[in-house]
């Protein structure tokens, strides 16, 4: 990093196994810095390679999504020496996770949740049609930003840290399977809602039938393919 | 009129932008820049949407210079190169640097925080009318920018044109 002091004065927002998130300002704009710190438990050369590849993949997938019209945070700057990505901070947003949790409680908003599930299905279909596999689909990795009065709120995908480019229905099926697991375990009694999401995915994606077929297979065997034989 | 902003990542470095329109000596200016007599980057403002776009390019140039990883020979040429969405250096100079026929110019100066460059030297050198830097948007050629950065219409649905441009500049090394 240019100035070793820089991140130490920034506000640490989150720390995961892979990276730390900081909130700061960059060229005057509110910014999130995602720093992939060195993992001491890995061989240094392997660590450098993996970290570099994941940083590159994240940037690539974000750009590919945005080009297709799928909202994702703007990339301001990438430092490939310290593996930091400088991203737009999405202001005034809630995670889909929090939104569903709070909306579920006020029982009157069933319609709103249905519409949201439909939107998520459409956007994931568009993403998979671009051959972007997110790799970590959860309701915490989707943000809702209220638009100006009376307009639909924006659905923004975040955290492309495990994403990659693939055209294989298998990879897309696993992507949906991971979401299904995460969705149903974070939000109790939402089986019907998730079904709605999948229906909307199938209706919007050009290549959905192969993906859904794979999803059914993956459900039976789990995320990892058996490598025996 | 001019705009001076510090770089958070390089606290002792500052970027100053000065904008001119109705410039009559573009050829002479370009010549001087090529000979290294102007210690600044001369940018074609029609390719610039906002001063932020230039700051992103300047920050990246300073970063690569510090890391010893510049793709071009000087910091000023690196700023111009960083504005371009492609890795073709001569193409970048042609599109984003000043050309002989230009009637406007954006001068970008990178300097130490406590050593503000003499702006009167710059204004004396440019035969034109100075504008507030934020007015650069009134000079930008939107259609050309969209074409050069290859921005599809659907991308503007998920953000501004500036967002799309900045993303391409930041990500061009891995595309």
Tab-separated table of C-alpha atoms in Angstrom:
chain	number	residue	atom	x	y	z
A	1	UNK	CA	0.000	0.000	0.000
A	2	UNK	CA	1.092	3.461	-0.826
A	3	UNK	CA	0.632	4.911	2.588
A	4	UNK	CA	0.707	2.254	5.294
A	5	UNK	CA	-1.123	4.719	7.515
A	6	UNK	CA	-4.076	4.889	5.156
A	7	UNK	CA	-6.009	1.790	6.156
A	8	UNK	CA	-5.089	2.066	9.816
A	9	UNK	CA	-7.010	5.324	10.015
A	10	UNK	CA	-9.978	3.934	8.071
A	11	UNK	CA	-12.969	2.485	9.880
A	12	UNK	CA	-12.978	-1.328	9.909
A	13	UNK	CA	-16.495	-2.447	8.942
A	14	UNK	CA	-16.144	-6.175	8.671
A	15	UNK	CA	-13.557	-8.870	8.935
A	16	UNK	CA	-14.004	-12.198	7.243
A	17	UNK	CA	-11.742	-15.168	6.619
A	18	UNK	CA	-10.728	-13.860	3.216
A	19	UNK	CA	-10.668	-10.083	3.504
A	20	UNK	CA	-11.297	-7.017	5.622
A	21	UNK	CA	-13.703	-4.252	4.666
A	22	UNK	CA	-12.927	-0.647	5.528
A	23	UNK	CA	-15.053	2.445	5.168
A	24	UNK	CA	-13.200	5.565	4.058
A	25	UNK	CA	-13.092	8.357	1.501
A	26	UNK	CA	-11.277	8.094	-1.805
A	27	UNK	CA	-10.836	11.158	-4.009
A	28	UNK	CA	-13.636	12.723	-2.023
A	29	UNK	CA	-16.148	9.878	-2.447
A	30	UNK	CA	-17.478	7.514	0.244
A	31	UNK	CA	-15.659	4.283	-0.448
A	32	UNK	CA	-15.379	0.701	0.775
A	33	UNK	CA	-11.914	-0.821	0.608
A	34	UNK	CA	-11.751	-4.595	0.423
A	35	UNK	CA	-8.332	-5.745	1.538
A	36	UNK	CA	-7.292	-9.347	0.983
A	37	UNK	CA	-4.714	-9.734	3.709
A	38	UNK	CA	-1.926	-12.327	3.535
A	39	UNK	CA	-2.830	-15.722	4.982
A	40	UNK	CA	0.059	-16.894	7.117
A	41	UNK	CA	-1.161	-20.497	7.122
A	42	UNK	CA	-0.594	-20.816	3.383
A	43	UNK	CA	2.646	-21.151	1.528
A	44	UNK	CA	3.596	-17.565	0.609
A	45	UNK	CA	3.810	-18.233	-3.121
A	46	UNK	CA	0.492	-20.057	-3.246
A	47	UNK	CA	-1.084	-17.367	-1.090
A	48	UNK	CA	0.082	-14.619	-3.422
A	49	UNK	CA	-1.255	-16.482	-6.459
A	50	UNK	CA	-4.663	-17.267	-4.978
A	51	UNK	CA	-5.126	-13.773	-3.580
A	52	UNK	CA	-4.127	-12.171	-6.849
A	53	UNK	CA	-6.454	-14.389	-8.875
A	54	UNK	CA	-9.421	-13.708	-6.602
A	55	UNK	CA	-8.839	-9.974	-6.741
A	56	UNK	CA	-8.744	-10.088	-10.534
A	57	UNK	CA	-11.815	-12.315	-10.765
A	58	UNK	CA	-13.787	-10.039	-8.504
A	59	UNK	CA	-13.021	-6.972	-10.609
A	60	UNK	CA	-13.770	-8.827	-13.850
A	61	UNK	CA	-17.108	-10.160	-12.686
A	62	UNK	CA	-18.243	-6.767	-11.408
A	63	UNK	CA	-17.468	-5.161	-14.754
A	64	UNK	CA	-19.141	-7.966	-16.682
A	65	UNK	CA	-22.300	-7.634	-14.596
A	66	UNK	CA	-22.432	-3.874	-14.949
A	67	UNK	CA	-21.990	-4.145	-18.702
A	68	UNK	CA	-25.059	-6.365	-18.797
A	69	UNK	CA	-27.036	-3.825	-16.792
A	70	UNK	CA	-26.878	-5.659	-13.460
A	71	UNK	CA	-26.156	-3.254	-10.616
A	72	UNK	CA	-22.908	-3.879	-8.751
A	73	UNK	CA	-20.639	-1.429	-6.916
A	74	UNK	CA	-18.464	0.841	-9.069
A	75	UNK	CA	-14.754	-0.043	-8.975
A	76	UNK	CA	-12.723	3.114	-8.377
A	77	UNK	CA	-9.229	1.724	-8.075
A	78	UNK	CA	-7.403	-1.582	-7.676
A	79	UNK	CA	-4.059	-1.980	-5.936
A	80	UNK	CA	-2.587	-5.283	-7.102
A	81	UNK	CA	0.414	-5.016	-4.773
A	82	UNK	CA	-1.559	-4.911	-1.532
A	83	UNK	CA	-4.640	-6.605	-3.070
A	84	UNK	CA	-7.053	-3.833	-2.221
A	85	UNK	CA	-10.163	-3.064	-4.246
A	86	UNK	CA	-11.641	0.396	-3.831
A	87	UNK	CA	-15.403	0.202	-4.339
A	88	UNK	CA	-18.253	2.659	-4.314
A	89	UNK	CA	-20.046	2.643	-0.959
A	90	UNK	CA	-23.718	1.940	-1.666
A	91	UNK	CA	-25.399	4.558	0.491
A	92	UNK	CA	-28.915	4.287	1.878
A	93	UNK	CA	-29.292	0.566	1.335
A	94	UNK	CA	-30.468	-2.452	3.312
A	95	UNK	CA	-29.495	-6.064	2.729
A	96	UNK	CA	-32.186	-8.268	1.232
A	97	UNK	CA	-31.732	-10.372	4.359
A	98	UNK	CA	-32.782	-7.552	6.666
A	99	UNK	CA	-35.534	-6.500	4.317
A	100	UNK	CA	-37.114	-9.955	4.226
A	101	UNK	CA	-36.758	-10.366	7.988
A	102	UNK	CA	-38.470	-7.075	8.747
A	103	UNK	CA	-41.115	-7.465	6.045
A	104	UNK	CA	-42.012	-10.976	7.167
A	105	UNK	CA	-42.974	-9.599	10.558
A	106	UNK	CA	-45.460	-7.107	9.209
A	107	UNK	CA	-47.661	-9.784	7.648
A	108	UNK	CA	-49.390	-7.335	5.321
A	109	UNK	CA	-46.552	-7.106	2.826
A	110	UNK	CA	-46.770	-10.495	1.142
A	111	UNK	CA	-47.097	-8.897	-2.257
A	112	UNK	CA	-43.885	-6.918	-1.772
A	113	UNK	CA	-41.891	-10.060	-0.991
A	114	UNK	CA	-43.313	-11.845	-4.012
A	115	UNK	CA	-42.196	-9.010	-6.229
A	116	UNK	CA	-38.743	-9.050	-4.675
A	117	UNK	CA	-38.378	-12.804	-5.260
A	118	UNK	CA	-39.355	-12.241	-8.846
A	119	UNK	CA	-36.777	-9.470	-9.279
A	120	UNK	CA	-34.017	-11.598	-7.760
A	121	UNK	CA	-34.895	-14.439	-10.132
A	122	UNK	CA	-34.737	-12.152	-13.140
A	123	UNK	CA	-31.404	-10.633	-12.167
A	124	UNK	CA	-29.768	-13.975	-11.431
A	125	UNK	CA	-31.034	-15.250	-14.772
A	126	UNK	CA	-29.442	-12.281	-16.503
A	127	UNK	CA	-26.183	-12.828	-14.600
A	128	UNK	CA	-26.035	-16.511	-15.492
A	129	UNK	CA	-26.835	-15.743	-19.117
A	130	UNK	CA	-23.676	-13.601	-19.064
A	131	UNK	CA	-21.846	-16.661	-17.720
A	132	UNK	CA	-21.029	-15.000	-14.412
A	133	UNK	CA	-21.238	-17.465	-11.515
A	134	UNK	CA	-21.372	-15.532	-8.252
A	135	UNK	CA	-20.092	-18.303	-5.999
A	136	UNK	CA	-21.518	-16.946	-2.769
A	137	UNK	CA	-25.168	-16.098	-3.321
A	138	UNK	CA	-26.887	-15.236	-0.045
A	139	UNK	CA	-29.490	-12.663	0.872
A	140	UNK	CA	-26.725	-10.745	2.703
A	141	UNK	CA	-24.877	-10.299	-0.575
A	142	UNK	CA	-27.785	-8.492	-2.191
A	143	UNK	CA	-28.584	-4.885	-1.372
A	144	UNK	CA	-31.756	-2.910	-1.884
A	145	UNK	CA	-31.344	0.801	-2.514
A	146	UNK	CA	-34.416	2.950	-2.363
A	147	UNK	CA	-34.727	4.918	-5.558
A	148	UNK	CA	-36.175	8.404	-5.729
A	149	UNK	CA	-39.873	8.675	-4.797
A	150	UNK	CA	-42.184	6.107	-6.347
A	151	UNK	CA	-39.535	4.388	-8.427
A	152	UNK	CA	-38.615	0.765	-7.972
A	153	UNK	CA	-35.740	0.232	-5.610
A	154	UNK	CA	-32.447	-0.971	-7.047
A	155	UNK	CA	-31.227	-4.504	-6.420
A	156	UNK	CA	-27.430	-4.519	-6.181
A	157	UNK	CA	-25.268	-7.639	-6.106
A	158	UNK	CA	-22.136	-7.435	-3.950
A	159	UNK	CA	-19.176	-9.565	-2.886
A	160	UNK	CA	-17.961	-11.184	-6.097
A	161	UNK	CA	-14.941	-12.533	-4.208
A	162	UNK	CA	-15.671	-16.146	-5.116
A	163	UNK	CA	-17.103	-15.470	-8.542
A	164	UNK	CA	-15.831	-16.759	-11.835
A	165	UNK	CA	-16.804	-16.955	-15.476
A	166	UNK	CA	-18.329	-20.268	-16.571
A	167	UNK	CA	-20.902	-21.421	-19.085
A	168	UNK	CA	-21.444	-24.821	-17.442
A	169	UNK	CA	-25.012	-25.525	-16.252
A	170	UNK	CA	-23.386	-27.490	-13.428
A	171	UNK	CA	-21.704	-24.363	-12.000
A	172	UNK	CA	-24.870	-22.310	-12.327
A	173	UNK	CA	-26.898	-25.081	-10.725
A	174	UNK	CA	-24.545	-25.156	-7.736
A	175	UNK	CA	-24.786	-21.342	-7.565
A	176	UNK	CA	-28.579	-21.630	-7.190
A	177	UNK	CA	-28.229	-24.539	-4.772
A	178	UNK	CA	-25.993	-22.460	-2.491
A	179	UNK	CA	-28.590	-19.688	-2.585
A	180	UNK	CA	-31.419	-22.121	-1.830
A	181	UNK	CA	-29.589	-23.475	1.218
A	182	UNK	CA	-28.728	-20.010	2.464
A	183	UNK	CA	-32.162	-18.584	1.710
A	184	UNK	CA	-34.195	-21.297	3.418
A	185	UNK	CA	-31.945	-21.460	6.462
A	186	UNK	CA	-31.854	-17.694	7.049
A	187	UNK	CA	-35.535	-17.143	6.346
A	188	UNK	CA	-37.860	-19.725	7.900
A	189	UNK	CA	-41.054	-20.682	6.055
A	190	UNK	CA	-40.069	-19.194	2.732
A	191	UNK	CA	-40.261	-22.329	0.584
A	192	UNK	CA	-43.025	-20.823	-1.536
A	193	UNK	CA	-41.148	-17.570	-1.893
A	194	UNK	CA	-38.039	-19.360	-3.126
A	195	UNK	CA	-40.145	-21.366	-5.547
A	196	UNK	CA	-41.382	-18.077	-6.954
A	197	UNK	CA	-37.780	-16.939	-7.339
A	198	UNK	CA	-36.865	-20.078	-9.268
A	199	UNK	CA	-39.936	-19.791	-11.475
A	200	UNK	CA	-39.026	-16.255	-12.380
A	201	UNK	CA	-35.425	-17.400	-13.029
A	202	UNK	CA	-36.656	-20.099	-15.400
A	203	UNK	CA	-38.924	-17.713	-17.211
A	204	UNK	CA	-36.214	-15.080	-17.718
A	205	UNK	CA	-33.169	-17.154	-18.571
A	206	UNK	CA	-32.523	-18.398	-22.068
A	207	UNK	CA	-30.602	-21.399	-20.811
A	208	UNK	CA	-32.589	-22.187	-17.674
A	209	UNK	CA	-33.819	-25.711	-18.399
A	210	UNK	CA	-30.339	-27.263	-18.256
A	211	UNK	CA	-29.512	-25.287	-15.110
A	212	UNK	CA	-32.685	-26.324	-13.286
A	213	UNK	CA	-32.069	-29.925	-14.284
A	214	UNK	CA	-28.603	-29.688	-12.766
A	215	UNK	CA	-30.050	-28.031	-9.659
A	216	UNK	CA	-32.271	-31.078	-9.136
A	217	UNK	CA	-29.223	-33.321	-9.471
A	218	UNK	CA	-27.184	-31.209	-7.057
A	219	UNK	CA	-30.000	-31.296	-4.497
A	220	UNK	CA	-29.743	-35.071	-4.404
A	221	UNK	CA	-25.988	-35.276	-4.102
A	222	UNK	CA	-24.901	-32.010	-2.457
A	223	UNK	CA	-22.677	-29.226	-3.705
A	224	UNK	CA	-19.560	-31.286	-4.293
A	225	UNK	CA	-19.411	-33.671	-7.173
A	226	UNK	CA	-18.262	-37.173	-6.366
A	227	UNK	CA	-14.830	-37.684	-7.847
A	228	UNK	CA	-14.806	-41.420	-7.268
A	229	UNK	CA	-14.297	-43.589	-10.329
B	1	UNK	CA	-11.083	28.569	-11.246
B	2	UNK	CA	-8.533	25.788	-10.935
B	3	UNK	CA	-9.161	22.713	-8.802
B	4	UNK	CA	-6.640	21.326	-6.328
B	5	UNK	CA	-7.227	18.067	-4.534
B	6	UNK	CA	-5.021	15.889	-2.340
B	7	UNK	CA	-4.697	12.152	-2.845
B	8	UNK	CA	-5.727	10.240	0.284
B	9	UNK	CA	-3.359	7.401	-0.550
B	10	UNK	CA	-0.409	9.742	-1.047
B	11	UNK	CA	-0.966	12.480	1.516
B	12	UNK	CA	2.005	14.555	0.394
B	13	UNK	CA	0.867	14.582	-3.238
B	14	UNK	CA	-1.683	16.942	-4.740
B	15	UNK	CA	-3.337	17.192	-8.142
B	16	UNK	CA	-4.246	20.526	-9.712
B	17	UNK	CA	-6.456	20.844	-12.788
B	18	UNK	CA	-6.774	23.961	-14.947
B	19	UNK	CA	-9.252	24.209	-17.834
B	20	UNK	CA	-9.160	26.461	-20.900
B	21	UNK	CA	-11.460	26.950	-23.865
B	22	UNK	CA	-11.017	28.886	-27.120
B	23	UNK	CA	-7.401	27.830	-27.162
B	24	UNK	CA	-5.535	29.072	-30.235
B	25	UNK	CA	-2.066	27.592	-29.705
B	26	UNK	CA	-2.771	23.878	-29.250
B	27	UNK	CA	-0.039	22.915	-31.733
B	28	UNK	CA	2.566	24.908	-29.844
B	29	UNK	CA	1.397	23.515	-26.486
B	30	UNK	CA	1.532	19.943	-27.718
B	31	UNK	CA	5.019	20.543	-29.063
B	32	UNK	CA	6.154	21.925	-25.699
B	33	UNK	CA	4.655	18.972	-23.849
B	34	UNK	CA	6.396	16.518	-26.161
B	35	UNK	CA	9.710	18.313	-25.547
B	36	UNK	CA	9.064	18.119	-21.822
B	37	UNK	CA	8.921	21.873	-21.351
B	38	UNK	CA	5.564	21.666	-19.580
B	39	UNK	CA	5.577	19.746	-16.364
B	40	UNK	CA	1.960	18.680	-16.684
B	41	UNK	CA	-0.374	16.453	-18.669
B	42	UNK	CA	-2.330	18.126	-21.465
B	43	UNK	CA	-5.679	16.418	-21.854
B	44	UNK	CA	-8.369	16.738	-24.463
B	45	UNK	CA	-11.345	17.861	-22.336
B	46	UNK	CA	-13.958	16.571	-24.794
B	47	UNK	CA	-13.116	13.067	-23.535
B	48	UNK	CA	-13.580	14.015	-19.890
B	49	UNK	CA	-16.930	13.881	-18.072
B	50	UNK	CA	-15.850	15.171	-14.691
B	51	UNK	CA	-12.721	16.210	-12.769
B	52	UNK	CA	-13.172	12.961	-10.802
B	53	UNK	CA	-12.320	10.946	-13.914
B	54	UNK	CA	-8.983	12.757	-14.161
B	55	UNK	CA	-8.309	12.289	-10.445
B	56	UNK	CA	-8.794	8.526	-10.823
B	57	UNK	CA	-6.237	8.521	-13.651
B	58	UNK	CA	-3.793	10.696	-11.719
B	59	UNK	CA	-4.084	8.624	-8.552
B	60	UNK	CA	-3.378	5.452	-10.495
B	61	UNK	CA	-0.400	7.089	-12.214
B	62	UNK	CA	1.133	8.164	-8.890
B	63	UNK	CA	0.445	4.683	-7.505
B	64	UNK	CA	2.176	2.931	-10.406
B	65	UNK	CA	5.083	5.370	-10.313
B	66	UNK	CA	5.638	4.666	-6.617
B	67	UNK	CA	5.451	0.931	-7.281
B	68	UNK	CA	7.780	1.279	-10.268
B	69	UNK	CA	5.187	-0.241	-12.576
B	70	UNK	CA	4.362	2.533	-15.002
B	71	UNK	CA	3.606	1.481	-18.575
B	72	UNK	CA	4.779	4.755	-20.114
B	73	UNK	CA	7.893	6.847	-19.558
B	74	UNK	CA	6.670	9.756	-17.496
B	75	UNK	CA	4.037	10.462	-14.875
B	76	UNK	CA	2.280	12.901	-17.200
B	77	UNK	CA	2.035	10.450	-20.075
B	78	UNK	CA	0.870	7.795	-17.608
B	79	UNK	CA	-2.082	10.012	-16.602
B	80	UNK	CA	-3.156	10.262	-20.243
B	81	UNK	CA	-2.657	6.517	-20.738
B	82	UNK	CA	-4.741	5.706	-17.654
B	83	UNK	CA	-7.722	7.600	-19.062
B	84	UNK	CA	-7.879	5.221	-21.993
B	85	UNK	CA	-9.911	2.000	-21.831
B	86	UNK	CA	-7.322	0.129	-23.918
B	87	UNK	CA	-3.661	-0.751	-23.450
B	88	UNK	CA	-2.590	0.884	-26.693
B	89	UNK	CA	-0.311	3.774	-25.765
B	90	UNK	CA	-0.246	5.717	-29.039
B	91	UNK	CA	-4.012	5.368	-29.378
B	92	UNK	CA	-4.389	6.752	-25.831
B	93	UNK	CA	-2.262	9.815	-26.630
B	94	UNK	CA	-4.208	10.422	-29.830
B	95	UNK	CA	-7.630	10.227	-28.168
B	96	UNK	CA	-7.006	11.600	-24.704
B	97	UNK	CA	-4.024	13.876	-25.170
B	98	UNK	CA	-4.275	17.258	-26.819
B	99	UNK	CA	-4.194	17.294	-30.648
B	100	UNK	CA	-3.123	20.091	-32.955
B	101	UNK	CA	-6.659	21.085	-33.893
B	102	UNK	CA	-8.081	21.205	-30.338
B	103	UNK	CA	-9.639	24.433	-29.141
B	104	UNK	CA	-9.745	23.452	-25.483
B	105	UNK	CA	-7.278	21.918	-23.049
B	106	UNK	CA	-7.271	20.524	-19.511
B	107	UNK	CA	-3.878	20.890	-17.825
B	108	UNK	CA	-3.171	18.403	-15.017
B	109	UNK	CA	-0.308	19.074	-12.603
B	110	UNK	CA	0.880	16.620	-9.976
B	111	UNK	CA	2.970	18.197	-7.256
B	112	UNK	CA	3.990	18.033	-3.597
B	113	UNK	CA	1.414	19.455	-1.248
B	114	UNK	CA	3.514	22.350	-0.035
B	115	UNK	CA	4.828	23.260	-3.498
B	116	UNK	CA	1.951	24.610	-5.512
B	117	UNK	CA	3.150	25.111	-9.083
B	118	UNK	CA	3.054	28.555	-10.566
B	119	UNK	CA	-0.333	28.777	-12.232
B	120	UNK	CA	0.583	32.053	-13.882
B	121	UNK	CA	3.212	30.168	-15.903
B	122	UNK	CA	0.437	27.943	-17.238
B	123	UNK	CA	-2.027	30.726	-17.929
B	124	UNK	CA	0.733	32.699	-19.662
B	125	UNK	CA	1.554	29.752	-21.868
B	126	UNK	CA	-2.000	28.978	-22.982
B	127	UNK	CA	-3.569	31.392	-25.420
B	128	UNK	CA	-7.165	30.862	-24.380
B	129	UNK	CA	-9.895	31.605	-21.872
B	130	UNK	CA	-9.793	29.942	-18.476
B	131	UNK	CA	-12.928	28.140	-17.251
B	132	UNK	CA	-13.872	26.668	-13.856
B	133	UNK	CA	-12.750	23.018	-13.965
B	134	UNK	CA	-16.228	21.772	-13.063
B	135	UNK	CA	-17.428	23.178	-16.390
B	136	UNK	CA	-15.512	20.425	-18.155
B	137	UNK	CA	-18.824	18.593	-18.474
B	138	UNK	CA	-20.056	21.336	-20.826
B	139	UNK	CA	-17.225	20.448	-23.216
B	140	UNK	CA	-17.537	16.652	-23.095
B	141	UNK	CA	-18.485	14.803	-26.255
B	142	UNK	CA	-20.907	12.243	-24.810
B	143	UNK	CA	-21.434	10.271	-28.024
B	144	UNK	CA	-17.700	9.900	-28.593
B	145	UNK	CA	-17.084	8.882	-24.979
B	146	UNK	CA	-19.771	6.189	-25.174
B	147	UNK	CA	-18.292	4.877	-28.389
B	148	UNK	CA	-14.670	4.867	-27.270
B	149	UNK	CA	-15.301	3.272	-23.893
B	150	UNK	CA	-17.813	0.881	-25.543
B	151	UNK	CA	-20.628	1.562	-23.106
B	152	UNK	CA	-23.820	-0.311	-23.972
B	153	UNK	CA	-27.165	1.418	-23.304
B	154	UNK	CA	-28.203	-1.118	-20.653
B	155	UNK	CA	-25.181	-0.230	-18.509
B	156	UNK	CA	-26.511	3.255	-17.956
B	157	UNK	CA	-29.513	1.704	-16.232
B	158	UNK	CA	-27.330	0.615	-13.325
B	159	UNK	CA	-25.392	3.822	-12.868
B	160	UNK	CA	-24.159	7.025	-14.442
B	161	UNK	CA	-21.974	7.294	-17.521
B	162	UNK	CA	-19.156	8.472	-15.238
B	163	UNK	CA	-19.477	5.253	-13.187
B	164	UNK	CA	-19.166	3.185	-16.347
B	165	UNK	CA	-16.115	5.120	-17.526
B	166	UNK	CA	-14.336	4.976	-14.158
B	167	UNK	CA	-14.952	1.223	-13.896
B	168	UNK	CA	-13.324	0.636	-17.265
B	169	UNK	CA	-10.327	2.773	-16.371
B	170	UNK	CA	-9.845	0.971	-13.060
B	171	UNK	CA	-10.270	-2.511	-14.517
B	172	UNK	CA	-8.484	-2.192	-17.830
B	173	UNK	CA	-5.358	-4.122	-16.768
B	174	UNK	CA	-7.366	-7.303	-16.264
B	175	UNK	CA	-9.764	-7.164	-19.181
